[in-house]
Amino acid sequence: MNAHAFYGSNTVRTEKDTEYDVFARVTRMLRQAARDGDTVASIQAVHKNTELWNILASDLSHSDNALPDEVKAGLISLALFSVRHGHSVMNGTATVDALIDVNMSVMKGLRGEVAA
């Protein structure tokens, strides 16, 4: 994923570390907004989450992406769900809980805790 472009990190890290960090930041934004009940912060957090998933989906669609096709397909499905669910959150018909759950699952996968 092009997380360096997303957050402008200059620190030398593995791609997985950078991806994990970006997911962690966005997930913290989602959690904080939900905890505070702040509608504007929720919209901003969902927007960042949507940007993250759009970048990820774009990277997954490149022919030079080395992930197995099955993993790419699963992550693209999660991206589509996250973007669609984010729209529901923004129009007030859903909560951020599912977005947080999806992001946490991906973070666990990046850490090798479970398959994403």
PDB file of C-alpha atoms in Angstrom:
ATOM      1  CA  MET A   1       0.000   0.000   0.000  1.00  0.00           C
ATOM      2  CA  ASN A   2       1.183   3.513  -0.648  1.00  0.00           C
ATOM      3  CA  ALA A   3       0.881   4.489   3.016  1.00  0.00           C
ATOM      4  CA  HIS A   4       3.868   6.822   2.754  1.00  0.00           C
ATOM      5  CA  ALA A   5       1.823   9.029   0.455  1.00  0.00           C
ATOM      6  CA  PHE A   6      -1.145   8.753   2.811  1.00  0.00           C
ATOM      7  CA  TYR A   7       0.719   9.922   5.919  1.00  0.00           C
ATOM      8  CA  GLY A   8       4.070  11.181   4.635  1.00  0.00           C
ATOM      9  CA  SER A   9       6.231   8.946   6.817  1.00  0.00           C
ATOM     10  CA  ASN A  10      10.021   9.247   6.391  1.00  0.00           C
ATOM     11  CA  THR A  11      10.986   6.655   9.012  1.00  0.00           C
ATOM     12  CA  VAL A  12      12.583   3.453   7.715  1.00  0.00           C
ATOM     13  CA  ARG A  13      10.061   0.708   8.406  1.00  0.00           C
ATOM     14  CA  THR A  14       8.726  -2.373   6.731  1.00  0.00           C
ATOM     15  CA  GLU A  15       5.667  -1.953   4.523  1.00  0.00           C
ATOM     16  CA  LYS A  16       3.648  -4.049   6.959  1.00  0.00           C
ATOM     17  CA  ASP A  17       4.678  -1.779   9.848  1.00  0.00           C
ATOM     18  CA  THR A  18       3.629   1.277   7.878  1.00  0.00           C
ATOM     19  CA  GLU A  19       0.330  -0.300   6.833  1.00  0.00           C
ATOM     20  CA  TYR A  20      -0.368  -1.328  10.425  1.00  0.00           C
ATOM     21  CA  ASP A  21       0.359   2.203  11.647  1.00  0.00           C
ATOM     22  CA  VAL A  22      -2.000   3.776   9.111  1.00  0.00           C
ATOM     23  CA  PHE A  23      -4.788   1.348  10.012  1.00  0.00           C
ATOM     24  CA  ALA A  24      -4.156   2.001  13.715  1.00  0.00           C
ATOM     25  CA  ARG A  25      -4.367   5.786  13.243  1.00  0.00           C
ATOM     26  CA  VAL A  26      -7.590   5.636  11.266  1.00  0.00           C
ATOM     27  CA  THR A  27      -9.111   3.117  13.680  1.00  0.00           C
ATOM     28  CA  ARG A  28      -8.237   5.368  16.640  1.00  0.00           C
ATOM     29  CA  MET A  29      -9.999   8.236  14.848  1.00  0.00           C
ATOM     30  CA  LEU A  30     -13.100   6.066  14.366  1.00  0.00           C
ATOM     31  CA  ARG A  31     -13.105   4.930  17.997  1.00  0.00           C
ATOM     32  CA  GLN A  32     -12.569   8.421  19.391  1.00  0.00           C
ATOM     33  CA  ALA A  33     -15.347   9.918  17.280  1.00  0.00           C
ATOM     34  CA  ALA A  34     -17.745   7.162  18.357  1.00  0.00           C
ATOM     35  CA  ARG A  35     -16.760   7.542  22.012  1.00  0.00           C
ATOM     36  CA  ASP A  36     -17.261  11.319  21.897  1.00  0.00           C
ATOM     37  CA  GLY A  37     -20.474  11.137  19.888  1.00  0.00           C
ATOM     38  CA  ASP A  38     -19.016  13.816  17.618  1.00  0.00           C
ATOM     39  CA  THR A  39     -20.784  13.756  14.246  1.00  0.00           C
ATOM     40  CA  VAL A  40     -18.215  15.956  12.488  1.00  0.00           C
ATOM     41  CA  ALA A  41     -15.328  13.852  13.819  1.00  0.00           C
ATOM     42  CA  SER A  42     -17.172  10.685  12.746  1.00  0.00           C
ATOM     43  CA  ILE A  43     -17.563  11.998   9.206  1.00  0.00           C
ATOM     44  CA  GLN A  44     -13.880  12.979   9.110  1.00  0.00           C
ATOM     45  CA  ALA A  45     -12.814   9.570  10.445  1.00  0.00           C
ATOM     46  CA  VAL A  46     -15.034   7.707   7.986  1.00  0.00           C
ATOM     47  CA  HIS A  47     -13.659   9.855   5.174  1.00  0.00           C
ATOM     48  CA  LYS A  48     -10.073   8.945   6.180  1.00  0.00           C
ATOM     49  CA  ASN A  49     -11.089   5.291   6.415  1.00  0.00           C
ATOM     50  CA  THR A  50     -12.583   5.470   2.921  1.00  0.00           C
ATOM     51  CA  GLU A  51      -9.409   7.092   1.579  1.00  0.00           C
ATOM     52  CA  LEU A  52      -7.330   4.339   3.183  1.00  0.00           C
ATOM     53  CA  TRP A  53      -9.445   1.553   1.680  1.00  0.00           C
ATOM     54  CA  ASN A  54      -9.480   3.231  -1.745  1.00  0.00           C
ATOM     55  CA  ILE A  55      -5.669   3.436  -1.720  1.00  0.00           C
ATOM     56  CA  LEU A  56      -5.450  -0.183  -0.615  1.00  0.00           C
ATOM     57  CA  ALA A  57      -7.878  -1.350  -3.315  1.00  0.00           C
ATOM     58  CA  SER A  58      -5.929   0.564  -5.944  1.00  0.00           C
ATOM     59  CA  ASP A  59      -2.661  -1.026  -4.831  1.00  0.00           C
ATOM     60  CA  LEU A  60      -4.268  -4.466  -4.800  1.00  0.00           C
ATOM     61  CA  SER A  61      -5.423  -4.047  -8.390  1.00  0.00           C
ATOM     62  CA  HIS A  62      -1.928  -3.432  -9.763  1.00  0.00           C
ATOM     63  CA  SER A  63      -0.435  -6.353 -11.651  1.00  0.00           C
ATOM     64  CA  ASP A  64       2.838  -6.050  -9.718  1.00  0.00           C
ATOM     65  CA  ASN A  65       1.107  -6.690  -6.375  1.00  0.00           C
ATOM     66  CA  ALA A  66       2.681  -9.921  -5.094  1.00  0.00           C
ATOM     67  CA  LEU A  67      -0.123 -11.013  -2.757  1.00  0.00           C
ATOM     68  CA  PRO A  68      -1.903 -14.243  -3.686  1.00  0.00           C
ATOM     69  CA  ASP A  69      -5.054 -13.686  -5.755  1.00  0.00           C
ATOM     70  CA  GLU A  70      -7.256 -15.120  -3.002  1.00  0.00           C
ATOM     71  CA  VAL A  71      -5.878 -12.616  -0.453  1.00  0.00           C
ATOM     72  CA  LYS A  72      -6.241  -9.740  -2.906  1.00  0.00           C
ATOM     73  CA  ALA A  73      -9.842 -10.706  -3.635  1.00  0.00           C
ATOM     74  CA  GLY A  74     -10.667 -10.895   0.063  1.00  0.00           C
ATOM     75  CA  LEU A  75      -9.120  -7.510   0.773  1.00  0.00           C
ATOM     76  CA  ILE A  76     -10.882  -5.915  -2.197  1.00  0.00           C
ATOM     77  CA  SER A  77     -14.178  -7.296  -0.847  1.00  0.00           C
ATOM     78  CA  LEU A  78     -13.383  -5.728   2.530  1.00  0.00           C
ATOM     79  CA  ALA A  79     -12.559  -2.458   0.795  1.00  0.00           C
ATOM     80  CA  LEU A  80     -15.905  -2.448  -1.018  1.00  0.00           C
ATOM     81  CA  PHE A  81     -17.746  -3.261   2.201  1.00  0.00           C
ATOM     82  CA  SER A  82     -15.873  -0.579   4.145  1.00  0.00           C
ATOM     83  CA  VAL A  83     -16.583   2.130   1.590  1.00  0.00           C
ATOM     84  CA  ARG A  84     -20.259   1.133   1.321  1.00  0.00           C
ATOM     85  CA  HIS A  85     -20.666   0.909   5.105  1.00  0.00           C
ATOM     86  CA  GLY A  86     -18.871   4.230   5.515  1.00  0.00           C
ATOM     87  CA  HIS A  87     -21.526   5.864   3.346  1.00  0.00           C
ATOM     88  CA  SER A  88     -24.181   4.383   5.626  1.00  0.00           C
ATOM     89  CA  VAL A  89     -22.396   5.816   8.661  1.00  0.00           C
ATOM     90  CA  MET A  90     -22.227   9.237   7.050  1.00  0.00           C
ATOM     91  CA  ASN A  91     -25.939   9.241   6.238  1.00  0.00           C
ATOM     92  CA  GLY A  92     -26.787   8.194   9.799  1.00  0.00           C
ATOM     93  CA  THR A  93     -28.078   4.671   9.155  1.00  0.00           C
ATOM     94  CA  ALA A  94     -25.110   2.749  10.636  1.00  0.00           C
ATOM     95  CA  THR A  95     -22.400   3.014  13.274  1.00  0.00           C
ATOM     96  CA  VAL A  96     -18.625   2.827  12.895  1.00  0.00           C
ATOM     97  CA  ASP A  97     -18.437  -0.463  14.802  1.00  0.00           C
ATOM     98  CA  ALA A  98     -18.202  -2.674  11.695  1.00  0.00           C
ATOM     99  CA  LEU A  99     -15.476  -0.430  10.235  1.00  0.00           C
ATOM    100  CA  ILE A 100     -13.486  -0.746  13.446  1.00  0.00           C
ATOM    101  CA  ASP A 101     -13.931  -4.538  13.433  1.00  0.00           C
ATOM    102  CA  VAL A 102     -12.755  -4.836   9.823  1.00  0.00           C
ATOM    103  CA  ASN A 103      -9.730  -2.631  10.459  1.00  0.00           C
ATOM    104  CA  MET A 104      -8.816  -4.560  13.602  1.00  0.00           C
ATOM    105  CA  SER A 105      -8.968  -7.840  11.664  1.00  0.00           C
ATOM    106  CA  VAL A 106      -6.636  -6.435   9.016  1.00  0.00           C
ATOM    107  CA  MET A 107      -4.280  -5.153  11.722  1.00  0.00           C
ATOM    108  CA  LYS A 108      -4.183  -8.619  13.295  1.00  0.00           C
ATOM    109  CA  GLY A 109      -3.410 -10.093   9.880  1.00  0.00           C
ATOM    110  CA  LEU A 110      -0.567  -7.614   9.375  1.00  0.00           C
ATOM    111  CA  ARG A 111       0.863  -8.677  12.736  1.00  0.00           C
ATOM    112  CA  GLY A 112       0.503 -12.351  11.819  1.00  0.00           C
ATOM    113  CA  GLU A 113      -2.032 -12.951  14.596  1.00  0.00           C
ATOM    114  CA  VAL A 114      -4.751 -14.261  12.251  1.00  0.00           C
ATOM    115  CA  ALA A 115      -5.432 -14.325   8.556  1.00  0.00           C
ATOM    116  CA  ALA A 116      -6.976 -11.005   7.440  1.00  0.00           C
TER     117      ALA A 116
END
